[in-house]
mmCIF file of C-alpha atoms and ligand atoms in Angstrom:
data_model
loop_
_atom_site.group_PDB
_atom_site.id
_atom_site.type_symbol
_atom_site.label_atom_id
_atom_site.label_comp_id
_atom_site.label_asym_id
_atom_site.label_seq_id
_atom_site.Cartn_x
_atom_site.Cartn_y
_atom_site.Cartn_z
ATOM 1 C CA UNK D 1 13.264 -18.858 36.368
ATOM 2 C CA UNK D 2 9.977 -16.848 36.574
ATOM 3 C CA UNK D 3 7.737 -18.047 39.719
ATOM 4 C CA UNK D 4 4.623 -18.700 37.291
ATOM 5 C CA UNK D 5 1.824 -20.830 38.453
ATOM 6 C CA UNK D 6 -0.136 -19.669 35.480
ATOM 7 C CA UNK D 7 1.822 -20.463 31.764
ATOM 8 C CA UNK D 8 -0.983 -20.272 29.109
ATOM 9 C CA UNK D 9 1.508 -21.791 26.572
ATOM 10 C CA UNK D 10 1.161 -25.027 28.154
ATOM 11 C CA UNK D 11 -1.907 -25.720 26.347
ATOM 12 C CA UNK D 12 0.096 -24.116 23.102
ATOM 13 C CA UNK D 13 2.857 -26.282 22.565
ATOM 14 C CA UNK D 14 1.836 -29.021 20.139
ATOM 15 C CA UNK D 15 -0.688 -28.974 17.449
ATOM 16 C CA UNK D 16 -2.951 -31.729 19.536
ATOM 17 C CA UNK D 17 -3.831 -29.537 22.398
ATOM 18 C CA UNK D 18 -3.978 -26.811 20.761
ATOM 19 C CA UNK D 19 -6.558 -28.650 18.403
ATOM 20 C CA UNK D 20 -7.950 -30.178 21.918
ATOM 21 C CA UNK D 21 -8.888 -26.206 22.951
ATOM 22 C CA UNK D 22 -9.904 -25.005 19.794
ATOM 23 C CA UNK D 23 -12.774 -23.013 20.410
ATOM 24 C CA UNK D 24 -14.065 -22.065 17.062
ATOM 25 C CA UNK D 25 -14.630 -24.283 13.663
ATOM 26 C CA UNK D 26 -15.058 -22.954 10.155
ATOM 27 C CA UNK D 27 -17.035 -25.731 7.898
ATOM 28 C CA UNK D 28 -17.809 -25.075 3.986
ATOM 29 C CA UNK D 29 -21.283 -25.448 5.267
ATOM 30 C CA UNK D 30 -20.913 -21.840 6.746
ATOM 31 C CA UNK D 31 -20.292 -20.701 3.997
ATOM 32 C CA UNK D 32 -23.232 -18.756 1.611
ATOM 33 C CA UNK D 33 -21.579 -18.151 -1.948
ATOM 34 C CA UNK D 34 -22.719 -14.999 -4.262
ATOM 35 C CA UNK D 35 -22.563 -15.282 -7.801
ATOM 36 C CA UNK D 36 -23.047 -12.814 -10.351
ATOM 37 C CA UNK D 37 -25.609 -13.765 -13.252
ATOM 38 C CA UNK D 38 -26.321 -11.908 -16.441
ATOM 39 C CA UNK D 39 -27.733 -12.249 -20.134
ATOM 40 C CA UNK D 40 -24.531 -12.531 -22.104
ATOM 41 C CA UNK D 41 -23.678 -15.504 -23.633
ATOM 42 C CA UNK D 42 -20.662 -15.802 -22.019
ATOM 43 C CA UNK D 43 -19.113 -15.196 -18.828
ATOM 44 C CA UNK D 44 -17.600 -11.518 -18.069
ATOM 45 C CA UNK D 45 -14.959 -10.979 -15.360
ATOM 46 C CA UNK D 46 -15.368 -8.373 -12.935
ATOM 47 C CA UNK D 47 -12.176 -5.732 -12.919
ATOM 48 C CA UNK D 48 -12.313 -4.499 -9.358
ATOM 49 C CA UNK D 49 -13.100 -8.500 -8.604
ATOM 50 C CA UNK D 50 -10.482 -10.881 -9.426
ATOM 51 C CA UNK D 51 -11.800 -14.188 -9.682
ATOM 52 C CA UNK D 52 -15.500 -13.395 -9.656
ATOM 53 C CA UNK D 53 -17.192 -13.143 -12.505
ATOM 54 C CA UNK D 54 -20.470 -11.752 -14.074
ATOM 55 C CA UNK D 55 -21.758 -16.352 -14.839
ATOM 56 C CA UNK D 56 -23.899 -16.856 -18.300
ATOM 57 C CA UNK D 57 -26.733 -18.764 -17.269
ATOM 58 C CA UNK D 58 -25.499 -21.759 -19.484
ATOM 59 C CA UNK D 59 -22.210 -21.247 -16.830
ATOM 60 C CA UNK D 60 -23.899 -21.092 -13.840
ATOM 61 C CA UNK D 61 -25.058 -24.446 -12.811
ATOM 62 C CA UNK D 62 -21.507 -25.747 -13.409
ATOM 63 C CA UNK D 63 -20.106 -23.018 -10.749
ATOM 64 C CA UNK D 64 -22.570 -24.351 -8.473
ATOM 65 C CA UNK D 65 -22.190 -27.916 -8.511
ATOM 66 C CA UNK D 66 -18.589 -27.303 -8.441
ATOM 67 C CA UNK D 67 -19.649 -25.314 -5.159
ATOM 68 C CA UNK D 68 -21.805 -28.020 -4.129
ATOM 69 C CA UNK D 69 -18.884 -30.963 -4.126
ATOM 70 C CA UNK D 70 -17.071 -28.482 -1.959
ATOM 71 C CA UNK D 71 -19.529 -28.767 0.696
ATOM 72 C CA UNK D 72 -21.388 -25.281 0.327
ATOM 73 C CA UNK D 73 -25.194 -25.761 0.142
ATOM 74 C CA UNK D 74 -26.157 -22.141 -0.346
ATOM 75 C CA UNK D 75 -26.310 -19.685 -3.232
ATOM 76 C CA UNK D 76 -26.944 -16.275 -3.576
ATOM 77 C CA UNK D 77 -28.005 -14.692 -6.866
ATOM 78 C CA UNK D 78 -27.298 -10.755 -7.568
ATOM 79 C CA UNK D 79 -28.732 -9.530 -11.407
ATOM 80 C CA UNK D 80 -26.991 -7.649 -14.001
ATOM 81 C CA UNK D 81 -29.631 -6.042 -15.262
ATOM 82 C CA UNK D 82 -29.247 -4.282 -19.325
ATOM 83 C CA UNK D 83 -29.828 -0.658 -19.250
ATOM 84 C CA UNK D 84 -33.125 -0.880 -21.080
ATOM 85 C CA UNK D 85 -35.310 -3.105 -18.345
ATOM 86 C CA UNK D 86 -33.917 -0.580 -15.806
ATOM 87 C CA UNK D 87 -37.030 2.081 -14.423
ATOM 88 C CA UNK D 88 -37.898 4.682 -11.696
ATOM 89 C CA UNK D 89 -39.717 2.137 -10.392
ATOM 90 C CA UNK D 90 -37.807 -1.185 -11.120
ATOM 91 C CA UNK D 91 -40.398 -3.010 -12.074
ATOM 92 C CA UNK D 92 -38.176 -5.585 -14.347
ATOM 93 C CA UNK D 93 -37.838 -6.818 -10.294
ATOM 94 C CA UNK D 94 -40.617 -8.909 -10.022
ATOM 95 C CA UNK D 95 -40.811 -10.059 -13.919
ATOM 96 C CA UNK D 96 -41.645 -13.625 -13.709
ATOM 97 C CA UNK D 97 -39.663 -14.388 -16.765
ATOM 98 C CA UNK D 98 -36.811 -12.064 -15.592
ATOM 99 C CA UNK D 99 -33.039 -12.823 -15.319
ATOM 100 C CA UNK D 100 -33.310 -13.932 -11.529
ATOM 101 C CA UNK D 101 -36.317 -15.908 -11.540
ATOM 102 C CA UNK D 102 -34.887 -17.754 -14.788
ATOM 103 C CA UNK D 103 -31.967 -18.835 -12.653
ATOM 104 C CA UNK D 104 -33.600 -19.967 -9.989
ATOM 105 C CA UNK D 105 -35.365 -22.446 -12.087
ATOM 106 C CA UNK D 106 -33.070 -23.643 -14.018
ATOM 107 C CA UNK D 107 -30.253 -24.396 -10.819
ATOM 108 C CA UNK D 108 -33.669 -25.916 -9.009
ATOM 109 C CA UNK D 109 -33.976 -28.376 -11.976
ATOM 110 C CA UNK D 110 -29.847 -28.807 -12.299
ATOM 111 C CA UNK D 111 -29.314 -28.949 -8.332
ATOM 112 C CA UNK D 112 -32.615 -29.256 -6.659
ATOM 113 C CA UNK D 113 -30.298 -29.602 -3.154
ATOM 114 C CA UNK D 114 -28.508 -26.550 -3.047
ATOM 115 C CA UNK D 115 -30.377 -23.669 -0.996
ATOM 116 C CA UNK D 116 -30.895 -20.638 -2.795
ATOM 117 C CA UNK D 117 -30.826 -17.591 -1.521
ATOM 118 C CA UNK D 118 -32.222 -13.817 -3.622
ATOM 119 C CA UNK D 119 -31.292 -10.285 -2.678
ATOM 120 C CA UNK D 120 -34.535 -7.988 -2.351
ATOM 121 C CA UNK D 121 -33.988 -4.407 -2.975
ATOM 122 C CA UNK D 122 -34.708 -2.169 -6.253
ATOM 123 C CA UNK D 123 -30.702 -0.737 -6.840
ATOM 124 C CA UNK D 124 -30.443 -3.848 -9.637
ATOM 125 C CA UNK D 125 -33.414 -2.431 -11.611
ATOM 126 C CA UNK D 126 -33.435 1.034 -10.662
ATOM 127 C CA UNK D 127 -32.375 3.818 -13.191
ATOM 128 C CA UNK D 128 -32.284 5.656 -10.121
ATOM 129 C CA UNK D 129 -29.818 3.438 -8.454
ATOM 130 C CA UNK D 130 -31.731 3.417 -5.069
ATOM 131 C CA UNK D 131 -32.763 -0.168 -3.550
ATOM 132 C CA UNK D 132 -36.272 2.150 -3.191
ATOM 133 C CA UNK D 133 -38.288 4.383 -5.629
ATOM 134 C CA UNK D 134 -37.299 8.232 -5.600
ATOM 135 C CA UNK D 135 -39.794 10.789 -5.281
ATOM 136 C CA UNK D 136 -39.805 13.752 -7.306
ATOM 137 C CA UNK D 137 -37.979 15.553 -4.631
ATOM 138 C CA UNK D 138 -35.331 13.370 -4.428
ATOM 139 C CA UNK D 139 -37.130 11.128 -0.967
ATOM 140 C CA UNK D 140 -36.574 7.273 -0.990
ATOM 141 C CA UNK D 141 -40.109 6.610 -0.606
ATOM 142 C CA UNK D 142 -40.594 3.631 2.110
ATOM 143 C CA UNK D 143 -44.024 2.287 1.495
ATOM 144 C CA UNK D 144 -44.494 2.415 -1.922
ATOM 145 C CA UNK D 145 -41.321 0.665 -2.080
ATOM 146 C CA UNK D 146 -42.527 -1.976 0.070
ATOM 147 C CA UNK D 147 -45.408 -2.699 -1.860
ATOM 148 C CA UNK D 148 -42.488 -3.455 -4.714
ATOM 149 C CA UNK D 149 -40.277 -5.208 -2.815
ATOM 150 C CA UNK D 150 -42.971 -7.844 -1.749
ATOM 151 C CA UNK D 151 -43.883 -8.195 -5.559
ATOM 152 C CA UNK D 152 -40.365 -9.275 -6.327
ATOM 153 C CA UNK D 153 -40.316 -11.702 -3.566
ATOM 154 C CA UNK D 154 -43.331 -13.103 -4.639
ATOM 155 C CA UNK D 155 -41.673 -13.718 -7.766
ATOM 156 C CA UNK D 156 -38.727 -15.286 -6.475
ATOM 157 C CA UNK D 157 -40.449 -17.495 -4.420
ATOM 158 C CA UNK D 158 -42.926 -18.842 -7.151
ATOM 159 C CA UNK D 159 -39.501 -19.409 -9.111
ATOM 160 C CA UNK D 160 -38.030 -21.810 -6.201
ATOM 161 C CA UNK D 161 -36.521 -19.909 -3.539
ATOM 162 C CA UNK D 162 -35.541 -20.832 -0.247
ATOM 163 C CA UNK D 163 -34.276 -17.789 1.262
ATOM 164 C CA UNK D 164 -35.755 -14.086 0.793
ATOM 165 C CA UNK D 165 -33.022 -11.322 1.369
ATOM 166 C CA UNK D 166 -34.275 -8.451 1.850
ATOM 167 C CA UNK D 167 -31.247 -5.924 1.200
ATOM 168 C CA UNK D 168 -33.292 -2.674 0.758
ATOM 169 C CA UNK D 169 -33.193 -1.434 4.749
ATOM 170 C CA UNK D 170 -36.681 -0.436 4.010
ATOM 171 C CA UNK D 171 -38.785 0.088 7.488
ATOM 172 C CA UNK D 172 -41.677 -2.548 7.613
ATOM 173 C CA UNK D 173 -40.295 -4.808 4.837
ATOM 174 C CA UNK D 174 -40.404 -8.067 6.809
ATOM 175 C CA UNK D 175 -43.644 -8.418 8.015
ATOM 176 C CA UNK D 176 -44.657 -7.567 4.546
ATOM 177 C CA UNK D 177 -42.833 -9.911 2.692
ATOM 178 C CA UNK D 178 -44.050 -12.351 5.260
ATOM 179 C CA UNK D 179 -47.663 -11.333 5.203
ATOM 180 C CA UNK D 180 -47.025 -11.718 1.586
ATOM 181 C CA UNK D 181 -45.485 -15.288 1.433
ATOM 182 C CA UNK D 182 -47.949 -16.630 3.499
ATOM 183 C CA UNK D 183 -50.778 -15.332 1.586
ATOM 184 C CA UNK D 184 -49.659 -16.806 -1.191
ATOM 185 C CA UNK D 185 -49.577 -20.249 0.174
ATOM 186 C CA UNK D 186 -45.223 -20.021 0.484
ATOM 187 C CA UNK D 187 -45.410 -20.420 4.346
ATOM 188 C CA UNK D 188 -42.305 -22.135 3.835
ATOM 189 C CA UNK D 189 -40.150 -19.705 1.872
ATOM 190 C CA UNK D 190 -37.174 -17.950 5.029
ATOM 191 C CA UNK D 191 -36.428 -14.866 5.265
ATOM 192 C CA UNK D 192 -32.783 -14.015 5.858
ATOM 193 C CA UNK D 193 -32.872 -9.985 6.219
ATOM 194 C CA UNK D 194 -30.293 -7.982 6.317
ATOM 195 C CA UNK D 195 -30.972 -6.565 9.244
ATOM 196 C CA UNK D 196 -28.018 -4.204 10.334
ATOM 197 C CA UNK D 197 -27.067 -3.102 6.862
ATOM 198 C CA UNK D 198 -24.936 -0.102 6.914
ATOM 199 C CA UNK D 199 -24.606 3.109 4.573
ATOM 200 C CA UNK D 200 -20.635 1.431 3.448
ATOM 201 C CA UNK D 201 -18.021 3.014 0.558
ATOM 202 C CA UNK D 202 -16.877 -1.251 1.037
ATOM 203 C CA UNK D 203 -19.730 -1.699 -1.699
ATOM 204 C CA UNK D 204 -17.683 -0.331 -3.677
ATOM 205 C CA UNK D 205 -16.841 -3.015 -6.372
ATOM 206 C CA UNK D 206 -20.333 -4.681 -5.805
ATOM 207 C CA UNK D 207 -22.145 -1.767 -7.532
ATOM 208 C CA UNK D 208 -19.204 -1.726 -10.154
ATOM 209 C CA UNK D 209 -20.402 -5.571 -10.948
ATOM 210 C CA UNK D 210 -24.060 -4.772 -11.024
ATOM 211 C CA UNK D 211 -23.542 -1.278 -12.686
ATOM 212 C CA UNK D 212 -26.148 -0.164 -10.192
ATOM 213 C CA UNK D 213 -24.745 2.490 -8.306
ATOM 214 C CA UNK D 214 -26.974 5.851 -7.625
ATOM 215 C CA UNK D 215 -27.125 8.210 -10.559
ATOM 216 C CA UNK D 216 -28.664 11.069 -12.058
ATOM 217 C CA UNK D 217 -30.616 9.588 -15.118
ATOM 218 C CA UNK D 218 -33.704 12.452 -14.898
ATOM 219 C CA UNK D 219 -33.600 16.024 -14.264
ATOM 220 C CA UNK D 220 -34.665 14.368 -10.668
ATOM 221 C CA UNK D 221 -32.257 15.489 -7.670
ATOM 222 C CA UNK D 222 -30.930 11.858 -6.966
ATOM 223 C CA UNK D 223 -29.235 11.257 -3.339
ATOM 224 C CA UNK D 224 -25.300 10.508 -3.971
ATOM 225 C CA UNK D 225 -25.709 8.300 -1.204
ATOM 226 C CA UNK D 226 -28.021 5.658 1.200
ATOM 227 C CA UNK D 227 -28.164 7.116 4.196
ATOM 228 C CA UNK D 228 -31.263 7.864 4.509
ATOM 229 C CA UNK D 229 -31.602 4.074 4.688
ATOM 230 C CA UNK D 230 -28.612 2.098 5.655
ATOM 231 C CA UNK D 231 -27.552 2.793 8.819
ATOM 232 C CA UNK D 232 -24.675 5.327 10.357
ATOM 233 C CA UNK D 233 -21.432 3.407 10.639
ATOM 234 C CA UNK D 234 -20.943 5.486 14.077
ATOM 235 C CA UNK D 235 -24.183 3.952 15.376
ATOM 236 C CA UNK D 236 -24.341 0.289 17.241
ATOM 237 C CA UNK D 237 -27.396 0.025 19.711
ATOM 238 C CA UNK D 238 -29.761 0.997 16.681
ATOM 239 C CA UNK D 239 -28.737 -2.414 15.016
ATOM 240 C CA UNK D 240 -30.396 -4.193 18.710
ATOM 241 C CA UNK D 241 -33.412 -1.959 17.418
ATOM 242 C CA UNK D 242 -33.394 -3.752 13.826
ATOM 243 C CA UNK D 243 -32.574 -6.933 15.245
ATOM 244 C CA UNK D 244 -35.390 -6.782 17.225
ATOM 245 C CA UNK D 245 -37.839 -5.309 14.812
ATOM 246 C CA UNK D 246 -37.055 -8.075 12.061
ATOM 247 C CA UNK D 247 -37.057 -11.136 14.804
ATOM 248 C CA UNK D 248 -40.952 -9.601 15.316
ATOM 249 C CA UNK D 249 -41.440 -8.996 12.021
ATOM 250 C CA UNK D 250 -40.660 -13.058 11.133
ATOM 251 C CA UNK D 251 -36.853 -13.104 10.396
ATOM 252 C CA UNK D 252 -35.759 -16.659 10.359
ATOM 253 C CA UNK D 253 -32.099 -14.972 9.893
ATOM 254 C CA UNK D 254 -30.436 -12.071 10.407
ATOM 255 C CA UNK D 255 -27.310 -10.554 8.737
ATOM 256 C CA UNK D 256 -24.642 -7.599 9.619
ATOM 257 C CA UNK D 257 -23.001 -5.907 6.841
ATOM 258 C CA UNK D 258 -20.439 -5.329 5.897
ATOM 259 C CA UNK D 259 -18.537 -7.757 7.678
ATOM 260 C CA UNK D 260 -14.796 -7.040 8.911
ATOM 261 C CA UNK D 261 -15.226 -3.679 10.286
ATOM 262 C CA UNK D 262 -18.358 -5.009 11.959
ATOM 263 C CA UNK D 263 -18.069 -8.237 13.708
ATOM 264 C CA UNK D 264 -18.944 -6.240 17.495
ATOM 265 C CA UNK D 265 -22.333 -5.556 15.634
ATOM 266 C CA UNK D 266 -22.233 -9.481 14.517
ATOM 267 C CA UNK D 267 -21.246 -10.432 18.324
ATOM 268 C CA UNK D 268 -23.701 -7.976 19.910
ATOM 269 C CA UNK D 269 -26.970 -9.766 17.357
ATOM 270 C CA UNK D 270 -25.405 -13.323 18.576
ATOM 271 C CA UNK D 271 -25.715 -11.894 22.359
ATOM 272 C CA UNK D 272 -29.099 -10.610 21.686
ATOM 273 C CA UNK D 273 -30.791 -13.110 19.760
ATOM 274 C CA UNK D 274 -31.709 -16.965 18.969
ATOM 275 C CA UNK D 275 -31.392 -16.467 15.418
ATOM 276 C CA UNK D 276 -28.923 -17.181 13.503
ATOM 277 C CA UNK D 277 -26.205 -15.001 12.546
ATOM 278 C CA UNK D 278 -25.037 -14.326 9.408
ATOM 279 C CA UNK D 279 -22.178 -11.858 8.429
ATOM 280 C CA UNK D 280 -21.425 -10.303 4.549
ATOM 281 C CA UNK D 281 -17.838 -10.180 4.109
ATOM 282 C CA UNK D 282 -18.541 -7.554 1.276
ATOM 283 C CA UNK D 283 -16.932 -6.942 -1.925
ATOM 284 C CA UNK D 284 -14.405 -4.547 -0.980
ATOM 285 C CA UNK D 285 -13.322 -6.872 2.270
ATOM 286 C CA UNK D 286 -12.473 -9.238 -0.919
ATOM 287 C CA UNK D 287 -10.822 -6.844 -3.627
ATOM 288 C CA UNK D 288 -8.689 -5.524 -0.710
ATOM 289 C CA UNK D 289 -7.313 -9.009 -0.016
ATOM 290 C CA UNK D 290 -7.194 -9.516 -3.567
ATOM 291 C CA UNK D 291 -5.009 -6.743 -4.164
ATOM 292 C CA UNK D 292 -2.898 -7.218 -1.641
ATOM 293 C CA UNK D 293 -2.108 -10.794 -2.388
ATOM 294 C CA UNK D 294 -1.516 -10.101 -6.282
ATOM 295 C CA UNK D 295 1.133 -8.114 -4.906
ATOM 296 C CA UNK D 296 2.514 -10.559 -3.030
ATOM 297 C CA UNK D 297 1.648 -8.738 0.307
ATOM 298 C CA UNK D 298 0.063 -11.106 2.043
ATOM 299 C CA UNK D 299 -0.078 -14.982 2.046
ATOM 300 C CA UNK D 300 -4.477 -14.824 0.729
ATOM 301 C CA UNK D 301 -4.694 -18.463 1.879
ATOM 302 C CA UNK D 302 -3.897 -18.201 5.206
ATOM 303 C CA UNK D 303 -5.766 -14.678 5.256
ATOM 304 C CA UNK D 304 -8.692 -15.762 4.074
ATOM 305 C CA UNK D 305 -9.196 -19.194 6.454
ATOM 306 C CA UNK D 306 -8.251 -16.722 9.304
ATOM 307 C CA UNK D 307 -10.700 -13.901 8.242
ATOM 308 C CA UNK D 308 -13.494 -16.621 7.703
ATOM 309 C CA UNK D 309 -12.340 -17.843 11.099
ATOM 310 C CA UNK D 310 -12.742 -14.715 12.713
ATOM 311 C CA UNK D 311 -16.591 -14.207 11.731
ATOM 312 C CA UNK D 312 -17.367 -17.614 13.235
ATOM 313 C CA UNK D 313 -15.109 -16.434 16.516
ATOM 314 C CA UNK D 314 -17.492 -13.444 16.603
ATOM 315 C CA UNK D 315 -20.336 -15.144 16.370
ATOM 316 C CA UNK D 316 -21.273 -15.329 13.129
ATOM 317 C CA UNK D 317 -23.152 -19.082 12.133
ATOM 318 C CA UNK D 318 -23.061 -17.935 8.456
ATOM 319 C CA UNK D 319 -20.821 -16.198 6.341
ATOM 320 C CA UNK D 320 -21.615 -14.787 2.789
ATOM 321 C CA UNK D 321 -18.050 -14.246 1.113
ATOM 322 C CA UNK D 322 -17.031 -14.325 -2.300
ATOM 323 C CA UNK D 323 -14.332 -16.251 -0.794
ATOM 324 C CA UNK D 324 -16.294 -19.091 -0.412
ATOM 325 C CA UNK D 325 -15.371 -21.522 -3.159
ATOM 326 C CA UNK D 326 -11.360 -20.734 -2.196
ATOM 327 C CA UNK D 327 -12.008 -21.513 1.660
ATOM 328 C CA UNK D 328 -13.971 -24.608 0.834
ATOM 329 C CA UNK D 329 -11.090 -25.969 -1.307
ATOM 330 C CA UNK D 330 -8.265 -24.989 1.454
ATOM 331 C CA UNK D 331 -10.530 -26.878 4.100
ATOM 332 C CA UNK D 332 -10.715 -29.414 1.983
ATOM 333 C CA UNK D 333 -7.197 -29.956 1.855
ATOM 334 C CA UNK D 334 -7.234 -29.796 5.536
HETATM 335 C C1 PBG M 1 -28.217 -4.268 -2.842
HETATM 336 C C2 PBG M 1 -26.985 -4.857 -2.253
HETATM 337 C C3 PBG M 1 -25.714 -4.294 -2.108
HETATM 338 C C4 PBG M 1 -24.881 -5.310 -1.653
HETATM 339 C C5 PBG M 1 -25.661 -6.438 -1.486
HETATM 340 N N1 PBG M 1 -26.962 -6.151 -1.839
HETATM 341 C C6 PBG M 1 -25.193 -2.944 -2.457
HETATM 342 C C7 PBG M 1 -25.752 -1.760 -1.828
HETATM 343 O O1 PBG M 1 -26.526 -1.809 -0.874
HETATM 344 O O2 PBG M 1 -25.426 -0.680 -2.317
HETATM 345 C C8 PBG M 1 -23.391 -5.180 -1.415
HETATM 346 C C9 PBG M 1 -22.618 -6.457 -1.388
HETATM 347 C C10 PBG M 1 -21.140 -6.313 -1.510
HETATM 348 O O3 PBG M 1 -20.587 -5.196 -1.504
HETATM 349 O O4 PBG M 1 -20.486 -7.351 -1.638
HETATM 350 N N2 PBG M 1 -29.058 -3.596 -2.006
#
């Protein structure tokens, strides 16, 4: 026999006290789903997505009531936008009658209770590929995107919105879009910015949904890449920076992203703010579970509650995850 005053496993032996110490919960209700929309009449799936799927309006409001009985009350909306709206300056962003704003009305009219959240950044509409306009020289221009950004916020507000994402990582964007909002009588309408956004290859099957990743259309030198606005993976303190810019700026949320690879920049945001947290378990976090679990790998179940599990551990109050509607159902089932 060991001398031990201190066994931890005391309070391990049998599911009630371990329940009894649980520290952390996972709810559907911390869950934010993202769904795909496009023009087609039908729905398309996504290759390096299983599961997810590009919805047909006429689809969509199905896919989110079904979400809704599962106990997740917020959407969030990416475009597949056709070749032929896409610009240098992706104006087809703040088209009134466009894809986005479309859906936003109809799910207000088929689910007026579910939140809605948009994604605010040009790469959807760009023929550049850049969430901001690119200057002759090949620059992401900042303000001049800004000025853009607010006009398609505008527009998804005045379509029903509840939540503004700004995606973009464009310096200044917040107090714009609130200035913006306000001015427009949608005092309101939240902002949930994306506030620590990195430059990630995770977006990886994202940008093969939306077809929008950076290209050369023009004879213009196009970056191959976002860093000159998404953050350095190697860099942590400068998210505190963003964090604190957006909470002055009028953030009524911030997010980290990507998520796994992440979570001390989600933790370090929960330390050093009285927002809430939300965390993007991005779309290569979910192919790589995917693929792994088509091959029989790993049991995706029990990855996925613990993964979704993990984010709340580190502080995360909301979780965007294309997981969502599978970790509703499995909580459901308890
Ligand atoms: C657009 C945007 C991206 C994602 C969300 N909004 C892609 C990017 O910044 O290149 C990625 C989401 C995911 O990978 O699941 N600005």
């Amino acid at each position: 026999m060991l001398d031990l005053l201190h066994r931890p496993r005391r309070l391990r032996r049998t599911p009630a006290l371990r329940t009894m110490v649980r520290q952390t919960s996972l709810q559907a209700r911390n869950l934010i789903y993202p769904l795909f929309v496009h023009e087609g009449a039908r729905n398309e799936s996504i290759g390096s997505m299983p599961g997810c799927q590009r919805w047909c309006l006429d689809a969509l409001g199905d896919e989110v009531g079904r979400a809704w009985d599962l106990g997740i009350r917020c959407v969030v909306l990416f475009p597949k936008v056709a070749d032929g709206l896409k610009s240098e300056d992706g104006a087809e962003c703040f088209n009134e009658g466009g894809l986005i704003p479309r859906a936003i009305r109809r799910l207000k009219a088929e689910h007026p209770a579910m939140a809605i959240m948009t994604d605010v950044a040009l790469d959807p509409y760009s023929s550049d590929g850049h969430d901001g306009i690119v200057s002759p020289e090949g620059v992401v221009l900042n303000d001049e995107t800004v000025e853009i950004l607010c006009q398609q916020a505008l527009a998804q507000a005045r379509a029903g919105a509840d939540l503004i994402g700004p995606s973009d990582m464009m310096d200044g964007r917040v107090e714009a879009i609130r200035t913006c909002l306000d001015d427009e009588g949608f005092t309101d309408v939240g902002i949930i910015s994306y506030t620590a956004k990195y430059s990630s290859a995770y977006y990886g099957p994202f940008r093969d949904a939306l077809d929008s990743a950076p290209r050369a259309s023009t004879g213009k030198p196009i970056p191959s890449n976002k860093n000159t606005y998404q953050m350095d993976p190697a860099n942590s303190s400068e998210a505190i920076t963003e964090a604190q810019l957006d909470e002055d700026e009028g953030a009524d949320i911030l997010m980290v992203k990507p998520g796994l690879a992440y979570l001390d920049i989600v933790a370090k945001l929960k330390e050093n703010s009285h927002l809430p947290i939300a965390a993007y378990n991005v779309s290569g976090e979910f192919a790589m579970v995917k693929a792994a679990a088509e091959r029989g790998w790993i049991d995706e179940r029990q990855v996925v509650l613990e993964t979704l599990l993990c984010f709340r551990r580190a502080g995360a109050d909301l979780i965007l995850t294309y997981h969502a509607p599978d970790g509703a159902a499995w909580l459901q089932e308890g």
